[in-house]
Coordinates of C-alpha atoms and ligand atoms in Angstrom, one line a residue:
M1 CA 0.0 0.0 0.0
S2 CA 1.4 3.4 -0.8
D3 CA 0.7 7.1 -1.3
A4 CA -0.9 7.4 -4.7
R5 CA 0.9 10.7 -5.4
L6 CA 4.4 9.1 -5.0
P7 CA 6.1 7.8 -8.2
N8 CA 6.1 4.0 -8.4
K9 CA 9.8 3.4 -8.5
L10 CA 11.4 4.8 -5.4
H11 CA 14.3 3.7 -3.2
A12 CA 13.7 2.5 0.3
E13 CA 15.2 5.7 1.8
T14 CA 12.6 7.8 0.0
R15 CA 9.6 5.6 0.8
L16 CA 10.6 5.4 4.5
V17 CA 10.3 9.2 4.7
H18 CA 7.3 9.8 2.5
D19 CA 5.2 6.6 2.3
G20 CA 2.6 5.5 4.8
I21 CA 1.4 9.0 5.9
L22 CA -2.3 9.6 6.9
R23 CA -2.3 13.3 7.1
S24 CA -5.1 14.9 9.2
Q25 CA -7.1 18.0 8.2
F26 CA -4.3 20.0 9.9
G27 CA -1.7 19.1 7.3
E28 CA 1.0 18.3 9.9
T29 CA 4.6 17.6 8.5
S30 CA 5.4 14.9 11.1
E31 CA 3.1 12.0 11.5
A32 CA 0.5 12.4 14.2
M33 CA 0.1 10.2 17.2
F34 CA -3.5 9.2 17.5
L35 CA -3.9 8.2 21.1
T36 CA -7.5 7.1 20.9
Q37 CA -9.2 3.8 21.7
G38 CA -12.2 4.4 19.5
H39 CA -13.8 6.7 16.9
V40 CA -17.1 8.6 16.7
Y41 CA -19.5 8.4 13.7
D42 CA -21.4 11.2 12.0
S43 CA -24.6 9.1 12.0
A44 CA -26.0 5.7 12.9
E45 CA -26.0 4.8 9.2
Q46 CA -22.3 5.6 8.9
C47 CA -21.6 3.5 12.0
E48 CA -23.6 0.6 10.5
N49 CA -21.7 0.9 7.2
R50 CA -18.4 0.9 9.0
F51 CA -19.3 -2.3 10.8
L52 CA -20.4 -3.8 7.5
G53 CA -17.0 -2.9 6.0
K54 CA -18.7 -0.6 3.4
N55 CA -16.6 2.4 4.3
D56 CA -12.9 2.3 5.3
G57 CA -12.8 4.3 8.5
F58 CA -11.6 3.2 11.9
I59 CA -13.7 1.5 14.6
Y60 CA -11.6 0.5 17.5
A61 CA -7.9 0.4 18.4
R62 CA -7.8 -3.4 18.8
F63 CA -8.8 -3.6 15.1
S64 CA -6.8 -0.6 13.7
N65 CA -5.6 2.9 14.5
P66 CA -4.4 5.7 12.2
T67 CA -0.9 5.8 13.7
V68 CA -0.6 2.0 13.7
Q69 CA -1.9 1.9 10.1
M70 CA 0.8 4.4 9.1
F71 CA 3.4 2.0 10.5
E72 CA 1.9 -0.9 8.7
Q73 CA 1.8 0.9 5.4
R74 CA 5.4 2.1 5.7
M75 CA 6.5 -1.5 6.6
A76 CA 4.6 -2.9 3.6
A77 CA 6.2 -0.3 1.3
L78 CA 9.7 -1.2 2.6
E79 CA 9.2 -4.9 2.3
G80 CA 7.4 -4.7 -1.0
A81 CA 4.5 -6.6 0.5
E82 CA 0.8 -6.1 -0.3
A83 CA -0.2 -6.0 3.3
A84 CA 1.1 -5.7 6.8
R85 CA -0.2 -6.1 10.3
A86 CA 1.5 -4.6 13.4
T87 CA 1.6 -6.5 16.7
A88 CA 2.5 -5.7 20.3
S89 CA 5.8 -7.6 20.0
G90 CA 7.8 -9.8 17.7
M91 CA 6.6 -12.9 19.5
A92 CA 3.0 -11.9 18.9
A93 CA 3.8 -11.6 15.2
V94 CA 5.5 -15.0 15.1
T95 CA 2.7 -16.7 17.1
A96 CA -0.1 -15.2 15.1
A97 CA 1.5 -15.9 11.7
V98 CA 2.1 -19.6 12.6
M99 CA -1.1 -20.2 14.6
G100 CA -3.2 -18.6 11.9
L101 CA -2.1 -21.2 9.4
V102 CA -2.8 -24.4 11.5
R103 CA -5.6 -26.4 13.0
A104 CA -5.5 -29.3 15.4
G105 CA -4.2 -32.3 13.5
D106 CA -1.7 -30.2 11.3
H107 CA 2.0 -30.4 11.3
V108 CA 4.8 -27.7 11.3
V109 CA 8.4 -28.1 10.2
A110 CA 10.8 -25.6 11.6
A111 CA 14.6 -25.0 11.4
R112 CA 15.9 -25.8 14.9
A113 CA 18.2 -22.8 15.1
L114 CA 15.4 -20.5 16.3
F115 CA 15.2 -17.5 18.6
G116 CA 14.4 -19.0 22.1
S117 CA 10.8 -18.0 22.4
C118 CA 10.0 -19.1 18.8
R119 CA 11.3 -22.5 19.6
Y120 CA 9.0 -22.6 22.6
V121 CA 6.0 -21.8 20.4
V122 CA 6.9 -24.5 18.0
E123 CA 8.0 -27.2 20.5
E124 CA 5.8 -26.6 23.5
H125 CA 2.7 -24.5 22.7
L126 CA 1.6 -25.8 19.3
P127 CA 1.6 -29.5 20.5
R128 CA -0.7 -28.4 23.4
Y129 CA -3.3 -27.5 20.8
G130 CA -2.9 -30.7 18.7
V131 CA -0.4 -29.3 16.2
E132 CA 2.7 -31.5 15.9
S133 CA 6.1 -30.1 15.0
T134 CA 9.4 -31.4 13.7
L135 CA 12.6 -29.5 14.2
V136 CA 15.2 -30.0 11.5
D137 CA 18.7 -28.8 10.6
G138 CA 17.7 -25.8 8.5
L139 CA 20.8 -26.0 6.4
D140 CA 20.0 -29.6 5.2
L141 CA 17.4 -29.6 2.4
A142 CA 17.1 -33.3 2.6
A143 CA 16.1 -33.0 6.3
W144 CA 13.3 -30.6 5.4
K145 CA 12.1 -33.0 2.8
A146 CA 12.3 -36.0 5.1
A147 CA 10.2 -34.2 7.8
I148 CA 7.2 -33.6 5.5
R149 CA 4.0 -35.4 6.3
P150 CA 0.7 -35.4 4.5
N151 CA -0.6 -32.9 7.1
T152 CA 2.4 -30.4 7.0
K153 CA 1.0 -26.9 6.7
V154 CA 3.8 -24.6 7.7
F155 CA 7.6 -24.3 7.2
F156 CA 9.2 -21.8 9.6
L157 CA 12.7 -20.6 9.7
E158 CA 15.0 -17.8 10.8
S159 CA 18.0 -16.7 8.7
P160 CA 20.6 -15.7 9.6
S161 CA 20.0 -17.8 12.7
N162 CA 20.6 -16.9 16.3
P163 CA 23.4 -17.0 17.5
T164 CA 25.6 -18.8 15.0
L165 CA 24.5 -16.7 12.0
D166 CA 24.0 -19.7 9.7
V167 CA 22.2 -18.8 6.5
I168 CA 19.4 -21.0 5.1
D169 CA 18.6 -21.3 1.4
I170 CA 15.2 -19.5 1.5
R171 CA 14.5 -20.0 -2.2
A172 CA 15.1 -23.8 -2.0
V173 CA 13.0 -24.2 1.2
A174 CA 10.2 -22.0 -0.3
A175 CA 10.1 -24.2 -3.4
L176 CA 9.9 -27.4 -1.3
A177 CA 7.1 -25.9 0.8
K178 CA 5.2 -24.9 -2.3
S179 CA 5.5 -28.3 -3.8
V180 CA 3.6 -29.8 -0.8
G181 CA 1.2 -26.9 -0.4
A182 CA 2.7 -25.7 2.9
A183 CA 3.3 -22.0 3.7
L184 CA 6.8 -20.7 4.4
V185 CA 7.1 -18.1 7.2
V186 CA 10.5 -16.4 7.6
D187 CA 11.6 -14.6 10.7
N188 CA 13.8 -11.9 9.1
V189 CA 15.0 -10.1 12.2
F190 CA 18.7 -10.7 11.9
A191 CA 18.8 -9.8 8.2
T192 CA 16.6 -6.6 8.6
P193 CA 14.2 -5.5 5.9
L194 CA 17.2 -3.8 4.2
W195 CA 19.4 -6.8 3.5
Q196 CA 17.1 -9.8 2.7
K197 CA 13.8 -9.9 0.9
P198 CA 12.1 -13.3 1.7
L199 CA 9.0 -12.6 -0.3
E200 CA 11.0 -12.1 -3.4
L201 CA 12.7 -15.4 -2.6
G202 CA 9.4 -17.3 -2.5
A203 CA 8.4 -17.0 1.2
D204 CA 4.7 -16.6 1.9
C205 CA 5.0 -14.5 5.0
V206 CA 7.7 -12.4 6.7
V207 CA 7.7 -11.6 10.4
Y208 CA 9.7 -9.0 12.4
S209 CA 10.4 -8.1 15.9
A210 CA 10.3 -4.3 15.4
T211 CA 11.9 -4.2 18.9
K212 CA 15.3 -4.8 17.2
H213 CA 16.8 -2.8 14.3
I214 CA 13.4 -1.2 13.4
D215 CA 13.2 0.7 16.7
G216 CA 17.0 0.5 16.9
Q217 CA 17.1 2.7 19.9
G218 CA 15.9 0.4 22.7
R219 CA 12.6 2.1 23.4
C220 CA 9.7 -0.2 22.7
L221 CA 8.4 -3.6 21.7
G222 CA 6.7 -4.2 18.4
G223 CA 6.2 -6.7 15.7
A224 CA 5.0 -7.0 12.1
I225 CA 3.6 -9.6 9.8
L226 CA 4.0 -9.0 6.1
A227 CA 2.4 -11.0 3.3
S228 CA 0.0 -10.9 0.4
A229 CA -3.4 -9.2 1.1
E230 CA -5.0 -12.7 0.7
F231 CA -2.7 -14.3 3.2
I232 CA -3.3 -11.6 5.8
E233 CA -7.1 -11.6 5.2
K234 CA -7.4 -15.4 5.3
N235 CA -5.0 -16.3 8.0
V236 CA -4.2 -13.5 10.5
H237 CA -6.8 -10.7 10.2
T238 CA -9.5 -12.3 12.3
L239 CA -7.1 -14.0 14.7
L240 CA -5.4 -10.6 15.5
R241 CA -8.7 -8.8 15.9
Q242 CA -10.3 -11.3 18.2
T243 CA -7.3 -12.2 20.3
G244 CA -6.0 -8.7 20.7
P245 CA -2.1 -8.5 20.4
A246 CA -2.5 -5.0 19.1
M247 CA 0.4 -2.5 18.9
S248 CA -0.1 0.6 21.0
P249 CA -0.4 3.8 18.9
F250 CA 2.4 5.3 21.0
N251 CA 4.8 2.4 20.0
A252 CA 3.6 2.6 16.4
W253 CA 4.5 6.3 16.4
V254 CA 8.0 5.6 17.8
L255 CA 8.5 2.8 15.3
L256 CA 7.1 4.8 12.4
K257 CA 9.6 7.7 13.0
A258 CA 12.4 5.1 13.5
L259 CA 11.7 3.7 10.0
E260 CA 12.8 7.1 8.6
T261 CA 16.4 6.5 9.8
L262 CA 16.4 2.7 9.5
P263 CA 18.6 2.6 6.3
L264 CA 21.0 5.1 7.6
R265 CA 21.4 3.2 10.9
V266 CA 21.6 -0.3 9.5
R267 CA 24.0 0.7 6.7
R268 CA 26.3 2.3 9.3
Q269 CA 26.0 -0.6 11.7
T270 CA 26.7 -3.1 8.9
E271 CA 29.8 -1.1 7.7
T272 CA 31.1 -1.0 11.3
A273 CA 30.3 -4.7 11.8
S274 CA 32.3 -5.6 8.7
A275 CA 35.3 -3.6 9.9
I276 CA 35.1 -5.3 13.3
A277 CA 34.7 -8.8 11.8
D278 CA 37.8 -8.3 9.6
W279 CA 39.8 -7.0 12.6
L280 CA 38.6 -9.9 14.8
A281 CA 39.8 -12.4 12.1
T282 CA 43.4 -11.2 12.8
Q283 CA 43.2 -11.8 16.5
A284 CA 44.9 -14.9 18.0
R285 CA 42.4 -15.3 20.9
V286 CA 39.3 -15.2 18.6
R287 CA 38.1 -18.6 17.2
N288 CA 35.3 -19.7 15.0
L289 CA 34.4 -16.2 13.8
R290 CA 31.1 -16.0 12.0
F291 CA 30.0 -13.0 10.0
P292 CA 27.8 -13.2 6.9
G293 CA 30.0 -10.6 5.1
R294 CA 33.1 -12.7 5.1
K295 CA 34.4 -15.1 2.5
D296 CA 35.2 -17.6 5.3
H297 CA 31.5 -17.9 6.3
P298 CA 30.3 -21.5 5.6
Q299 CA 27.5 -20.3 3.4
A300 CA 29.3 -17.4 1.7
E301 CA 28.2 -18.5 -1.8
L302 CA 24.6 -18.6 -0.8
I303 CA 24.9 -15.3 1.1
A304 CA 26.2 -13.7 -2.1
R305 CA 23.0 -14.8 -3.9
Q306 CA 20.5 -14.3 -1.2
M307 CA 21.4 -11.3 1.0
L308 CA 22.0 -7.7 -0.1
G309 CA 24.2 -7.0 3.0
P310 CA 25.6 -8.9 5.9
S311 CA 23.8 -7.0 8.7
S312 CA 25.2 -6.1 12.1
L313 CA 25.7 -9.2 14.1
I314 CA 28.9 -11.1 14.7
A315 CA 29.5 -14.4 16.5
F316 CA 32.9 -15.6 17.8
E317 CA 34.6 -17.6 20.5
V318 CA 37.0 -16.0 22.9
G319 CA 39.5 -18.5 24.1
T320 CA 38.1 -21.9 24.9
S321 CA 35.9 -21.7 28.0
K322 CA 33.0 -19.9 29.7
A323 CA 35.6 -18.3 32.0
D324 CA 37.4 -16.8 29.0
A325 CA 34.2 -15.5 27.5
F326 CA 33.1 -14.0 30.8
R327 CA 36.5 -12.3 31.4
F328 CA 36.2 -10.7 28.0
L329 CA 32.6 -9.6 28.5
N330 CA 33.3 -8.2 32.0
A331 CA 36.3 -6.2 30.6
L332 CA 34.3 -4.4 27.9
R333 CA 33.9 -0.7 28.7
I334 CA 31.8 0.7 25.8
I335 CA 30.1 -2.4 24.6
R336 CA 27.4 -3.4 27.1
I337 CA 26.3 -6.8 28.2
S338 CA 22.7 -7.3 27.0
N339 CA 20.7 -9.9 25.2
N340 CA 19.0 -7.3 23.0
L341 CA 20.2 -6.6 19.5
G342 CA 20.0 -4.1 16.6
D343 CA 20.4 -1.2 19.1
A344 CA 22.3 2.0 18.6
K345 CA 24.4 0.8 21.5
S346 CA 26.7 -2.1 20.8
L347 CA 25.6 -5.1 22.9
A348 CA 27.3 -8.4 23.6
V349 CA 25.9 -11.6 25.1
H350 CA 27.0 -15.1 26.2
P351 CA 24.3 -17.3 24.5
A352 CA 25.2 -20.5 26.4
T353 CA 24.2 -19.0 29.8
T354 CA 21.4 -16.8 28.6
T355 CA 19.3 -17.3 25.4
H356 CA 20.4 -21.0 25.2
Q357 CA 20.7 -21.8 28.9
R358 CA 17.8 -24.3 28.9
F359 CA 19.5 -26.7 26.5
T360 CA 21.9 -29.4 27.6
P361 CA 25.6 -28.9 26.8
E362 CA 25.3 -31.6 24.2
Q363 CA 22.3 -29.9 22.5
R364 CA 24.2 -26.6 22.6
A365 CA 27.3 -28.2 21.0
D366 CA 25.0 -29.6 18.4
M367 CA 23.7 -26.1 17.7
G368 CA 27.2 -24.7 17.5
V369 CA 26.7 -22.7 20.8
G370 CA 29.9 -23.4 22.5
E371 CA 30.9 -22.3 26.1
A372 CA 33.2 -19.6 24.7
L373 CA 30.8 -18.2 22.2
V374 CA 30.0 -14.5 22.3
R375 CA 27.4 -12.7 20.1
L376 CA 28.0 -9.1 19.3
S377 CA 25.4 -6.7 18.0
V378 CA 27.2 -3.7 16.5
G379 CA 25.7 -0.3 17.2
L380 CA 26.3 3.2 16.0
E381 CA 29.5 4.1 17.9
H382 CA 32.7 5.0 16.0
P383 CA 34.3 1.8 14.7
D384 CA 37.7 2.8 16.1
D385 CA 36.3 3.1 19.6
L386 CA 34.6 -0.3 19.4
I387 CA 37.7 -2.0 18.1
A388 CA 39.8 -0.4 20.8
D389 CA 37.3 -1.6 23.4
I390 CA 37.4 -5.2 22.1
A391 CA 41.2 -5.1 21.9
Q392 CA 41.6 -4.1 25.5
A393 CA 39.0 -6.7 26.6
L394 CA 40.7 -9.5 24.7
K395 CA 43.9 -8.7 26.7
A396 CA 42.1 -9.2 30.0
Ligands
PLP1 C1 13.7 -10.6 19.5 C2 13.3 -11.6 18.5 C3 12.0 -12.2 18.4 C4 11.0 -11.8 19.4 O1 10.7 -10.4 19.4 P1 10.1 -9.6 20.6 O2 9.8 -8.3 20.1 O3 11.1 -9.7 21.7 O4 8.8 -10.3 21.0 C5 11.7 -13.1 17.5 N1 12.7 -13.5 16.6 C6 14.0 -13.1 16.6 C7 14.9 -13.6 15.6 C8 14.3 -12.1 17.5 O5 15.6 -11.6 17.6

């Protein structure tokens, strides 16, 4: 959805400043924040028609809100999607997208390298409602194929994955899903809307935690579901309306304004991450460096085909033990310890004791999450300051 006055072919930077604006009668320059739960009608007839869907206005903030709709339209314009729905958090987006596609008796196949809560939804919550799931090694196309059952309705994956930054062949998995009539849902948080376009690669639905790079300044939670108008209407529209994981208009306003600077921020973060990754590669105490922008990444060839940029996350091992990783994290002075990512502030985390704590050491080893692994989310600080900080902490 886009502003009819705007030329069709515009770059993301331009769309993110000008698209998705619902200007009020006051002609405000900056998008207005509509903090209202409901709306009043000129007449009972207008109210009736609104409920019948015969006119397009707003009814109630659980269904839609002008500020939330601006965020949705701007996200759709950025992603190149026909339709978007905003949610209260990234997890609300993931849950609604997946739950909206299944009924009791259906089956979901998911790549096992998933963000922690996503894995809970697939492994613990879906089975409680009679939806079985199989977790596979997302990198192994034969494993996806082998997991398919007659009742498989959804393929779900995250790429690059957390925290090892493995990259899954979205085009190949999408083709496989299509061949058995299943829908592919892609969690595109790590790639950001700038650097990977799952819908163009054949995915049916893209989900985001807007909490990450989209806000990018650590302020509020949010999520988005993007797909064809038919997909949204058929699978998530009613579920969202009736179950209520609506985004608050305040958060929508923050995220809407954040979208104006998303390309600037993500480009800068990506450049800095590239510089840091190349520097880390020269450091003796750093092992198993993973960065999607480097030629030594195990899926470098796929990345060149599939991603438009490597994004802002780096994974690496410091020394060989948890103690080595902790000594490094505790010695950092600029980079802060936090499990969040995509922020203006550079943040580092020890996945084995936080996001991946609930797994056994064997399961973690299987996922590539070693005791010495550190995940770094690169922020907006000057690259020289960040490299100096990492250098002094590596000496600790
Ligand atoms: C953070 C995150 C989520 C969940 O988003 P919230 O906004 O925290 O609910 C889902 N997937 C990935 C990959 C994430 O990084």
